[in-house]
PDB file of C-alpha atoms in Angstrom:
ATOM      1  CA  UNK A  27     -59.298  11.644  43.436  1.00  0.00           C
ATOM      2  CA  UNK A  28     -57.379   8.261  44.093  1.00  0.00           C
ATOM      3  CA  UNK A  29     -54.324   8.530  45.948  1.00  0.00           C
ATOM      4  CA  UNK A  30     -51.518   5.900  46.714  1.00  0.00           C
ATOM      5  CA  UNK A  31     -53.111   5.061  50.089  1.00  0.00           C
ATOM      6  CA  UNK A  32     -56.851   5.264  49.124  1.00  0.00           C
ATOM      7  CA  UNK A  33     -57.474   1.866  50.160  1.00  0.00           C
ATOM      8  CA  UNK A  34     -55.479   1.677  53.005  1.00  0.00           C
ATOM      9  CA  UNK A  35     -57.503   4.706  54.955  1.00  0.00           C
ATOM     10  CA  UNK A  36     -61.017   3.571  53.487  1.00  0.00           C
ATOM     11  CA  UNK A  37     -61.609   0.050  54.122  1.00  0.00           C
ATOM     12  CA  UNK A  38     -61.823  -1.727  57.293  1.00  0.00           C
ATOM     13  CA  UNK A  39     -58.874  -4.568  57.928  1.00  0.00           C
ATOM     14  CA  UNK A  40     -59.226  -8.114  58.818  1.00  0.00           C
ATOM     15  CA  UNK A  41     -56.630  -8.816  61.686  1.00  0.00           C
ATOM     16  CA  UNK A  42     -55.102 -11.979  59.922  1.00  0.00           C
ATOM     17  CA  UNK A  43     -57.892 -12.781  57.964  1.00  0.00           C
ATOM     18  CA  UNK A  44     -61.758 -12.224  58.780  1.00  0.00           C
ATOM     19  CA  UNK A  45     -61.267 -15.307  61.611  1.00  0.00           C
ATOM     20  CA  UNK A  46     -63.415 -17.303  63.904  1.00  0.00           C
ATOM     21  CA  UNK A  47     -63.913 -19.996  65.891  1.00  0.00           C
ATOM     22  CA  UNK A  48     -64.120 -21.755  62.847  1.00  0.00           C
ATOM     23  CA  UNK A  49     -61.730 -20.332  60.375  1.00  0.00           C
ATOM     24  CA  UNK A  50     -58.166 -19.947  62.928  1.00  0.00           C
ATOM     25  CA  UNK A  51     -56.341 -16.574  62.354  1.00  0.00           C
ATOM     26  CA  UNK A  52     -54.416 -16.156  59.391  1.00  0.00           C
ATOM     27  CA  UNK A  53     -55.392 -19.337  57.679  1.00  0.00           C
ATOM     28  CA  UNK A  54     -57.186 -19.937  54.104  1.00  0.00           C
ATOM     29  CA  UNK A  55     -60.586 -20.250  54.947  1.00  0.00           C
ATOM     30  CA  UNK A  56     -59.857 -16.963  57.132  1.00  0.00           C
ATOM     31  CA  UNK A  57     -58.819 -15.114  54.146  1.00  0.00           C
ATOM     32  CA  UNK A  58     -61.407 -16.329  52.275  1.00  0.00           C
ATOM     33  CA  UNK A  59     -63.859 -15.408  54.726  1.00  0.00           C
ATOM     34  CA  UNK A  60     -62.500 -11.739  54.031  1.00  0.00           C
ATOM     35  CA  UNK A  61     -63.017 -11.947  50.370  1.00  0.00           C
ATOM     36  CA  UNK A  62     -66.548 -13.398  50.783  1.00  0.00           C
ATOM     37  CA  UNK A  63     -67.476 -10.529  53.093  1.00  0.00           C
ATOM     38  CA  UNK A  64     -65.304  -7.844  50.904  1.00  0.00           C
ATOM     39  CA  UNK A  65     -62.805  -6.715  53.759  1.00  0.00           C
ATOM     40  CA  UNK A  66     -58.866  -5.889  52.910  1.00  0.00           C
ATOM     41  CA  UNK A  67     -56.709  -8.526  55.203  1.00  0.00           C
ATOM     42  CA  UNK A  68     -53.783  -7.799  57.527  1.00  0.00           C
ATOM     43  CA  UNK A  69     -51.382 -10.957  57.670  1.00  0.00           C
ATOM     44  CA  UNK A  70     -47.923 -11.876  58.880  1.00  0.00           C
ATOM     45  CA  UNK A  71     -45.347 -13.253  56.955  1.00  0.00           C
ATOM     46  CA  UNK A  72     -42.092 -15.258  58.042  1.00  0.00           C
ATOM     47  CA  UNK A  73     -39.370 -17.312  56.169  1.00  0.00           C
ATOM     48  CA  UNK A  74     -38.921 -20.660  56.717  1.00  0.00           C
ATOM     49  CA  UNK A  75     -35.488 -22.582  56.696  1.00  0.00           C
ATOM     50  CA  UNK A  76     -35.888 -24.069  52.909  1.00  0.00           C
ATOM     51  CA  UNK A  77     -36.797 -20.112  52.183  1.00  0.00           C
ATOM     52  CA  UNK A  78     -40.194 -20.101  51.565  1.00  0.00           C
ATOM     53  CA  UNK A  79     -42.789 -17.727  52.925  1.00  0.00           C
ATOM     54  CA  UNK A  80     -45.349 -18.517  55.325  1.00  0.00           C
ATOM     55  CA  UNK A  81     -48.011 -16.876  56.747  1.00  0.00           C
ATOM     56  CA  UNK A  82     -47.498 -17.078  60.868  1.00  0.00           C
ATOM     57  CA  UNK A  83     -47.763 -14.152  62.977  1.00  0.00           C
ATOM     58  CA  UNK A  84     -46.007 -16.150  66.055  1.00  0.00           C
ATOM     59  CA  UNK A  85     -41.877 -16.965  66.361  1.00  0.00           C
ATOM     60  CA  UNK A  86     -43.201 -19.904  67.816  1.00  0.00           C
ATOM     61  CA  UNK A  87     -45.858 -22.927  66.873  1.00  0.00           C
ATOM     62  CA  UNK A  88     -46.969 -23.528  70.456  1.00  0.00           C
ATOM     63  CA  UNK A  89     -49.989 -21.074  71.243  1.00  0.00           C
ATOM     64  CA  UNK A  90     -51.623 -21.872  67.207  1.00  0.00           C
ATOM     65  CA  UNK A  91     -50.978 -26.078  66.477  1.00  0.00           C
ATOM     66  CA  UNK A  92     -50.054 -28.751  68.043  1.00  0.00           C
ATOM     67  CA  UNK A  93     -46.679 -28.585  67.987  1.00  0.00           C
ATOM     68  CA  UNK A  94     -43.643 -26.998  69.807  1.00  0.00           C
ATOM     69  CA  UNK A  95     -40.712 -25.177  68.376  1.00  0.00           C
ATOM     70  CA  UNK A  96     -40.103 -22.404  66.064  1.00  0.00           C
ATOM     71  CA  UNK A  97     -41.546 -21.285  62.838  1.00  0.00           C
ATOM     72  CA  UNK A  98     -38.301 -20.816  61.251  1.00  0.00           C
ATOM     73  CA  UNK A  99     -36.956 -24.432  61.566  1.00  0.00           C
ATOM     74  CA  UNK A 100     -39.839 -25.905  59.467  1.00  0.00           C
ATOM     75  CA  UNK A 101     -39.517 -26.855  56.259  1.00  0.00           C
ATOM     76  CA  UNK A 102     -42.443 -26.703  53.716  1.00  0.00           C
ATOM     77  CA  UNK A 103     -42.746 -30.876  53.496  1.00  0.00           C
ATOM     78  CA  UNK A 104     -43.515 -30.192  57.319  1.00  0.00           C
ATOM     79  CA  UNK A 105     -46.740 -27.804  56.827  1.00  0.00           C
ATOM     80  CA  UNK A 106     -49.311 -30.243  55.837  1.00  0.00           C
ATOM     81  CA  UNK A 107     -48.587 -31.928  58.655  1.00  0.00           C
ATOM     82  CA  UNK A 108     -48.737 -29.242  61.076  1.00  0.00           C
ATOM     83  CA  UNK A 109     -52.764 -28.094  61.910  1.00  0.00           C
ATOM     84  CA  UNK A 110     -53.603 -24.740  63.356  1.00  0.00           C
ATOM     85  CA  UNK A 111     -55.772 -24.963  66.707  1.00  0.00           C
ATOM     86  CA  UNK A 112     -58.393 -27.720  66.061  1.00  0.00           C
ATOM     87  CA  UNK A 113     -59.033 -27.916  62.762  1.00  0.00           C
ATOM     88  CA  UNK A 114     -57.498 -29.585  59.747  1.00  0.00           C
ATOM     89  CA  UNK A 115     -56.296 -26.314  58.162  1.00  0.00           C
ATOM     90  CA  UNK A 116     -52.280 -25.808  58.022  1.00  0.00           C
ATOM     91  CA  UNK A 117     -50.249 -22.966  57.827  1.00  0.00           C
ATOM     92  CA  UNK A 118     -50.416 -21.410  54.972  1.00  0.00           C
ATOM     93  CA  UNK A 119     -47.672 -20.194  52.106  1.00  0.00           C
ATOM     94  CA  UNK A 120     -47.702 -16.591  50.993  1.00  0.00           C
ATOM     95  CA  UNK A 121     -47.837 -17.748  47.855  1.00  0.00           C
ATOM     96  CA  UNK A 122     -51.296 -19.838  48.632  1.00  0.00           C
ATOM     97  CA  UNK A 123     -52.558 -16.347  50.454  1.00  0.00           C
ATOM     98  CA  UNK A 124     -51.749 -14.682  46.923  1.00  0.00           C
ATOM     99  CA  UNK A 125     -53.438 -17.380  44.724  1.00  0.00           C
ATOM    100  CA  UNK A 126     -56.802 -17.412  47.151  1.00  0.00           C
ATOM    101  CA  UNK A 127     -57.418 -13.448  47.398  1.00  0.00           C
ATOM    102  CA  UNK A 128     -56.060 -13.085  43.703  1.00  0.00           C
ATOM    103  CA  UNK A 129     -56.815  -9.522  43.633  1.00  0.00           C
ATOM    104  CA  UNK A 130     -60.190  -9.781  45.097  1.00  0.00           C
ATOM    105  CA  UNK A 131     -59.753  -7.283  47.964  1.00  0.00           C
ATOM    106  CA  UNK A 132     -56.313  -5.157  49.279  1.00  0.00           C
ATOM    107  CA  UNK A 133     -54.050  -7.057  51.933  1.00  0.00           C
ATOM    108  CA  UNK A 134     -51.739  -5.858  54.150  1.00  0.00           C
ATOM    109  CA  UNK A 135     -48.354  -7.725  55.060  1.00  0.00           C
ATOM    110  CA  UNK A 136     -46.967  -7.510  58.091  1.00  0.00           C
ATOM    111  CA  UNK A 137     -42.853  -8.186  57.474  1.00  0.00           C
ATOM    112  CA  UNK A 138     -41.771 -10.290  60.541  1.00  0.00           C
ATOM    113  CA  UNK A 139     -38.342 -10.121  60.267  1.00  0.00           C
ATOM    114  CA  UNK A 140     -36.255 -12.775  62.667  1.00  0.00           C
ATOM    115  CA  UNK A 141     -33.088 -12.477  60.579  1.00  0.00           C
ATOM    116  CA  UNK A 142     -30.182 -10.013  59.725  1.00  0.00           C
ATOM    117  CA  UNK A 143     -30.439 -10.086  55.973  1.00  0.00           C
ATOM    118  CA  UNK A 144     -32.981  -8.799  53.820  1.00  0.00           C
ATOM    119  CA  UNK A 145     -33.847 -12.305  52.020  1.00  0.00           C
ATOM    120  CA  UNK A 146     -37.552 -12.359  53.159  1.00  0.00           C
ATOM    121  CA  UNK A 147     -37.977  -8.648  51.692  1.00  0.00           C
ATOM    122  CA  UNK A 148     -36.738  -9.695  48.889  1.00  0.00           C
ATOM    123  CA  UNK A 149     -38.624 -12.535  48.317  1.00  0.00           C
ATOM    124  CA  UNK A 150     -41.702 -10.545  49.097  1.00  0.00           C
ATOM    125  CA  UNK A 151     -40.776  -7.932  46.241  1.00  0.00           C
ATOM    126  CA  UNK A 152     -40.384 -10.732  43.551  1.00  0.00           C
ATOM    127  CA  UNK A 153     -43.742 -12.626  44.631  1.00  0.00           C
ATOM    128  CA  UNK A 154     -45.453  -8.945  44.396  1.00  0.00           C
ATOM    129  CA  UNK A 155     -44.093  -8.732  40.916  1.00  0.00           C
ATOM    130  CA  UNK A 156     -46.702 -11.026  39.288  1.00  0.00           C
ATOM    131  CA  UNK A 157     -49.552 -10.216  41.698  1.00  0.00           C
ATOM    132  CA  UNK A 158     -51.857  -7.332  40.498  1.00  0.00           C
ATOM    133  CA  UNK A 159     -54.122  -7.113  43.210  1.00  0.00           C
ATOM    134  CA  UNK A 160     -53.868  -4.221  45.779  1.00  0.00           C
ATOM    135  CA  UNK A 161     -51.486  -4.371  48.593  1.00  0.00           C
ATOM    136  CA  UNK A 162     -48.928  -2.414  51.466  1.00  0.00           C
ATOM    137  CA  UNK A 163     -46.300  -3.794  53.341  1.00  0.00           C
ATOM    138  CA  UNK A 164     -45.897  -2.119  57.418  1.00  0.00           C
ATOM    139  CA  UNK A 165     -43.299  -3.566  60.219  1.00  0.00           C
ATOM    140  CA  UNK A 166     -41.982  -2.372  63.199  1.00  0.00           C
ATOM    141  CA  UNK A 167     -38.490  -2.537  61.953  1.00  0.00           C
ATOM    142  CA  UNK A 168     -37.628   0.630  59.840  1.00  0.00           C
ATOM    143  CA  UNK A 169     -34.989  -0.749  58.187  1.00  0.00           C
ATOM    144  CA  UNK A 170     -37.354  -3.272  56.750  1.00  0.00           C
ATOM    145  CA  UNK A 171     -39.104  -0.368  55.301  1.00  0.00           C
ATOM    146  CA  UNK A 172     -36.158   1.098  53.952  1.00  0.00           C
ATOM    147  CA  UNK A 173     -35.461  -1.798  51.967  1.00  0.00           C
ATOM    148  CA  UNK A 174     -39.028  -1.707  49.911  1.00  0.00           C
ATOM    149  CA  UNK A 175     -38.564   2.213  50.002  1.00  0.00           C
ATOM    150  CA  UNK A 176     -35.360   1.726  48.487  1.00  0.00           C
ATOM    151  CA  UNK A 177     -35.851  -1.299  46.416  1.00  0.00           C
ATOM    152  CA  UNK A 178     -39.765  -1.432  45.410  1.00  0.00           C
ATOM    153  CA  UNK A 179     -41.296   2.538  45.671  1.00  0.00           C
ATOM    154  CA  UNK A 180     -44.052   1.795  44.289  1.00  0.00           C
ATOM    155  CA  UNK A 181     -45.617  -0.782  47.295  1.00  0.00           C
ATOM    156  CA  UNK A 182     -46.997   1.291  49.848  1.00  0.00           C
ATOM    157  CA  UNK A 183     -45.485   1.625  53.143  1.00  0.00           C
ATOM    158  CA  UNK A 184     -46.768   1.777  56.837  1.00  0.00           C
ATOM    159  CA  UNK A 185     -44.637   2.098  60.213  1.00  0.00           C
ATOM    160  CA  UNK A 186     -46.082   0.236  63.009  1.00  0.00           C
ATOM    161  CA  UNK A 187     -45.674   1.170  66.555  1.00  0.00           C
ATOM    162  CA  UNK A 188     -46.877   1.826  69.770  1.00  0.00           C
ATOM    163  CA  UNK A 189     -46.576   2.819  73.196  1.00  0.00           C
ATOM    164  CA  UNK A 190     -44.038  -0.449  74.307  1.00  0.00           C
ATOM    165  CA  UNK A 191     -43.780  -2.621  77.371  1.00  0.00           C
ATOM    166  CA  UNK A 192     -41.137  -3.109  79.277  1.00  0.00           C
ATOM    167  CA  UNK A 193     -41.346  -7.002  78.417  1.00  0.00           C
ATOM    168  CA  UNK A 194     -41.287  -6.051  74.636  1.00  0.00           C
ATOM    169  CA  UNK A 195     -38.142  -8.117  73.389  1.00  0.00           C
ATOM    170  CA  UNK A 196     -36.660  -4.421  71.979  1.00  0.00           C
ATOM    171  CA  UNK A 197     -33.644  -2.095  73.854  1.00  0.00           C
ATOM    172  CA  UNK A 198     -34.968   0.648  75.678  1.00  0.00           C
ATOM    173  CA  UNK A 199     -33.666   3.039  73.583  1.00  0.00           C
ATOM    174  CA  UNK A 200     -35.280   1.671  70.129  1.00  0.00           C
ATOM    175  CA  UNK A 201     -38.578   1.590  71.914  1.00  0.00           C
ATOM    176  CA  UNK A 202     -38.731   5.214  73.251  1.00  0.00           C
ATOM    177  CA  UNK A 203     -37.535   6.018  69.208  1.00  0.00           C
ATOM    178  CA  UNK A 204     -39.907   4.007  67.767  1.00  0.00           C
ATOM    179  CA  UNK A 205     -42.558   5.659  70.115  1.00  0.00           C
ATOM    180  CA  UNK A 206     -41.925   8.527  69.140  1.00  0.00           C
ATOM    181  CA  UNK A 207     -41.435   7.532  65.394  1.00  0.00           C
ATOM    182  CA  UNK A 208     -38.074   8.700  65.087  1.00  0.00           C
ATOM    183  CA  UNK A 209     -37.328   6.272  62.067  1.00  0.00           C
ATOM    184  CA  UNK A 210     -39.588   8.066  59.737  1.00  0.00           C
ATOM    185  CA  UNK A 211     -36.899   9.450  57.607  1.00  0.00           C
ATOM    186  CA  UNK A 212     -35.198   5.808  57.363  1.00  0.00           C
ATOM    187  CA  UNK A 213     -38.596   3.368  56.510  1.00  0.00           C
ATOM    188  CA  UNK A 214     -40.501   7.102  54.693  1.00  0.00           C
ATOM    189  CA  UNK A 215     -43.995   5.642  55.445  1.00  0.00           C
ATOM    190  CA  UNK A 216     -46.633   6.316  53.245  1.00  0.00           C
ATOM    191  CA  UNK A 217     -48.713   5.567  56.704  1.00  0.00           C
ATOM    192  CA  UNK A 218     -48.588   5.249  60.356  1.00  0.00           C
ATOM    193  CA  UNK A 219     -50.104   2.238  61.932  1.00  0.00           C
ATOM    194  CA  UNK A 220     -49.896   2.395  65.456  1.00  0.00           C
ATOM    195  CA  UNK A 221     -52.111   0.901  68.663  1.00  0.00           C
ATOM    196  CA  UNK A 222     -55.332   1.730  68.988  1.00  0.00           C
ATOM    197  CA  UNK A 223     -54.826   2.069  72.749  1.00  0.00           C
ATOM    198  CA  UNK A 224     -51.929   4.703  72.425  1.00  0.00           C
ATOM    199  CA  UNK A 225     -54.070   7.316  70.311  1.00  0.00           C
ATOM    200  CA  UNK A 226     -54.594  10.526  69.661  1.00  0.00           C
ATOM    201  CA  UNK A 227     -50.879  11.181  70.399  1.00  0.00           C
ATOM    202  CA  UNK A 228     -48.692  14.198  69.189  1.00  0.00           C
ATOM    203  CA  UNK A 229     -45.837  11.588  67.936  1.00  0.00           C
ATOM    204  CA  UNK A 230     -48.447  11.015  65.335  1.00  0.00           C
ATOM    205  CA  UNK A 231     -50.122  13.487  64.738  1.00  0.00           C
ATOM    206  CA  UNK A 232     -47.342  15.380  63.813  1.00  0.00           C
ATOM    207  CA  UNK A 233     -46.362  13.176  60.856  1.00  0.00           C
ATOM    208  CA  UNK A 234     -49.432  14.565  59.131  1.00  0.00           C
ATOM    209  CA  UNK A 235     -49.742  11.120  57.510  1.00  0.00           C
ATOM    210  CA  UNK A 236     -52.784   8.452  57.243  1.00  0.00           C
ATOM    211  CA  UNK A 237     -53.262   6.717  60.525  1.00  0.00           C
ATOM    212  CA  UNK A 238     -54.256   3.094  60.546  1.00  0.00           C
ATOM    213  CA  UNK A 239     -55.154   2.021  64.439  1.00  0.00           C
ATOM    214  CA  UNK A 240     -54.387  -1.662  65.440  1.00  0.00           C
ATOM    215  CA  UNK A 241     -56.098  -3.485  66.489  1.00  0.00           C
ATOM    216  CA  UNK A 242     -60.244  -2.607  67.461  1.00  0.00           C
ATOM    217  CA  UNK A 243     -62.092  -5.197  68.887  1.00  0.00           C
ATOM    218  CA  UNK A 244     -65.764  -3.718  69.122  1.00  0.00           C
ATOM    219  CA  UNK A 245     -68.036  -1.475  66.663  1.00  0.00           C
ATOM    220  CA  UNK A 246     -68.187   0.902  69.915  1.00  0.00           C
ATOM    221  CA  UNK A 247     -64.258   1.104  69.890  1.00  0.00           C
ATOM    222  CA  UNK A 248     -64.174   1.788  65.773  1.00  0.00           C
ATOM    223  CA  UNK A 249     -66.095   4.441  66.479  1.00  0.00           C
ATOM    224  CA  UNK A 250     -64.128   6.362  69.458  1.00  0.00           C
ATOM    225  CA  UNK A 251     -60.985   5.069  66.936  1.00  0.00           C
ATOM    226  CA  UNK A 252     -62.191   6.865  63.586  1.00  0.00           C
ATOM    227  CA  UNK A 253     -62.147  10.451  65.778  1.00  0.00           C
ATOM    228  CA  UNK A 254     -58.005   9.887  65.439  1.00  0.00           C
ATOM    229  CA  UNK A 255     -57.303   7.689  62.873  1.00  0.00           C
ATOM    230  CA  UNK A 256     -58.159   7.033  59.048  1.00  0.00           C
ATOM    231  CA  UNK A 257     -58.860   3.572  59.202  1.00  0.00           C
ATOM    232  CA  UNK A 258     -58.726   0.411  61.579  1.00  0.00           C
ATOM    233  CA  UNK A 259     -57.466  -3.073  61.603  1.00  0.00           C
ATOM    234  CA  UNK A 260     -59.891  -5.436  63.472  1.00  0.00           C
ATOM    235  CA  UNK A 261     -61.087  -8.489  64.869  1.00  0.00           C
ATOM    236  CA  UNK A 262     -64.065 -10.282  66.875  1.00  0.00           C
ATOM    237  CA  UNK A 263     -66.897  -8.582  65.309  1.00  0.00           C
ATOM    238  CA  UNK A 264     -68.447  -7.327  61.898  1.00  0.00           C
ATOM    239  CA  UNK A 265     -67.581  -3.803  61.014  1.00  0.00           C
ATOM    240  CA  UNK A 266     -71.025  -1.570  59.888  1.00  0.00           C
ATOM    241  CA  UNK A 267     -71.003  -0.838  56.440  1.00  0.00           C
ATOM    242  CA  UNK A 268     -71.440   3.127  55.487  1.00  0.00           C
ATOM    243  CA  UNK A 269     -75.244   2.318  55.519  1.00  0.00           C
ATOM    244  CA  UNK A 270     -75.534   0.949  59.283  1.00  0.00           C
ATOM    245  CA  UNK A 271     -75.558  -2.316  58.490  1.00  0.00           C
ATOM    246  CA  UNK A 272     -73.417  -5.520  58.830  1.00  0.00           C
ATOM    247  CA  UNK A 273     -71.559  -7.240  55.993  1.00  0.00           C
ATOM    248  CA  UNK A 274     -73.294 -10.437  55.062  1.00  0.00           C
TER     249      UNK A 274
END
């Protein structure tokens, strides 16, 4: 029996896109990549100061191109400019992701919200409208979720989290919460992502909901991983399929 999170606890996740060397993280050929070899895709998305939607997972440009600032200063007319590592791929829209994977496998958007309002949930909602492929929304910010809980039910819902360092730009406070998933009954997750690293724990195990485990780096570690989760986000290698062998 399909259920609203079938996909989301069956298929193995491409950490921004199925990347390599070759193809940098959440970039076209990356997502691609992922269609070619049939996994669902995690990627982040950000708004940019004209309002569009970009897929970045970094506040800032530095550790991914060439140049320095922050993502939310550019400007679309500034993104074929801009190349990610060293390659000629740019940085792509969400609205380029959405026209590539067109429904081909599930992806999963990572809402990496810099700003007070609710204008790049928004936007996300009325791109989502005309796209009929599969897909879930997660963030560390609850009241992110709350917003497509509240605004668009019918998009699936995960809470990210984990076991926080002190260095994590977060008060104390909302980190021991979060931990602990005490914002379940504001973001009412359909599904708990949370660090690999930081499970089995009870915090999430007493949801009772789908566990997704971010991120697994090794075919050794999806295996120790699947024992207390549902499913896994990954990168570096080439999950087995259910017959022991690679993807192509």
């Amino acid at each position: 029996m399909e259920t609203k999170t079938s996909w989301v606890v069956s298929k193995p996740i491409a950490h921004r896109g199925l990347h390599t060397y070759e193809y940098p993280e959440n970039s076209l050929p990356a997502f691609e990549n992922s269609v070619k070899n049939g996994f669902a895709i995690e990627l982040d998305v950000r708004i940019i100061d004209d309002q569009n939607i970009v897929v970045f997972h970094d506040d800032k440009l530095s550790r991914m191109t060439n140049r320095d600032g922050y993502v939310a200063n550019l400007k679309t007319s500034d993104l074929n400019e801009i190349k990610l590592l060293k390659t000629d791929y740019g940085i792509p829209t969400f609205e380029q992701l959405l026209e590539t994977v067109n429904g081909k496998v599930p992806i999963l958007i990572e809402i990496k919200k810099v700003e007070q309002s609710f204008l790049l949930e928004e936007k996300v909602i009325d791109m989502l409208k005309s796209y009929s492929g599969e897909c879930a929304v997660e963030s560390f910010d609850p009241s992110s979720m709350e917003f497509f809980y509240k605004n668009a039910p019918h998009i699936m819902r995960g809470q990210l989290s984990a076991y926080f360092h002190r260095s994590d730009d977060m008060p104390r406070r909302e980190k021991k919460r979060l931990k602990k998933l005490k914002y379940n009954d504001v973001s009412h997750p359909d599904f708990i992502a949370y660090n690999v690293n930081n499970l089995p724990n009870k915090y999430v195990t007493g949801t009772g909901l789908p566990v997704v485990a971010w991120t697994v780096r090794s075919e050794s570690e999806a295996q120790k991983a699947l024992a207390h989760c549902n499913n896994y986000i990954f990168e570096g290698f080439i999950p087995l399929t259910d017959n022991g062998s690679s993807a192509e």
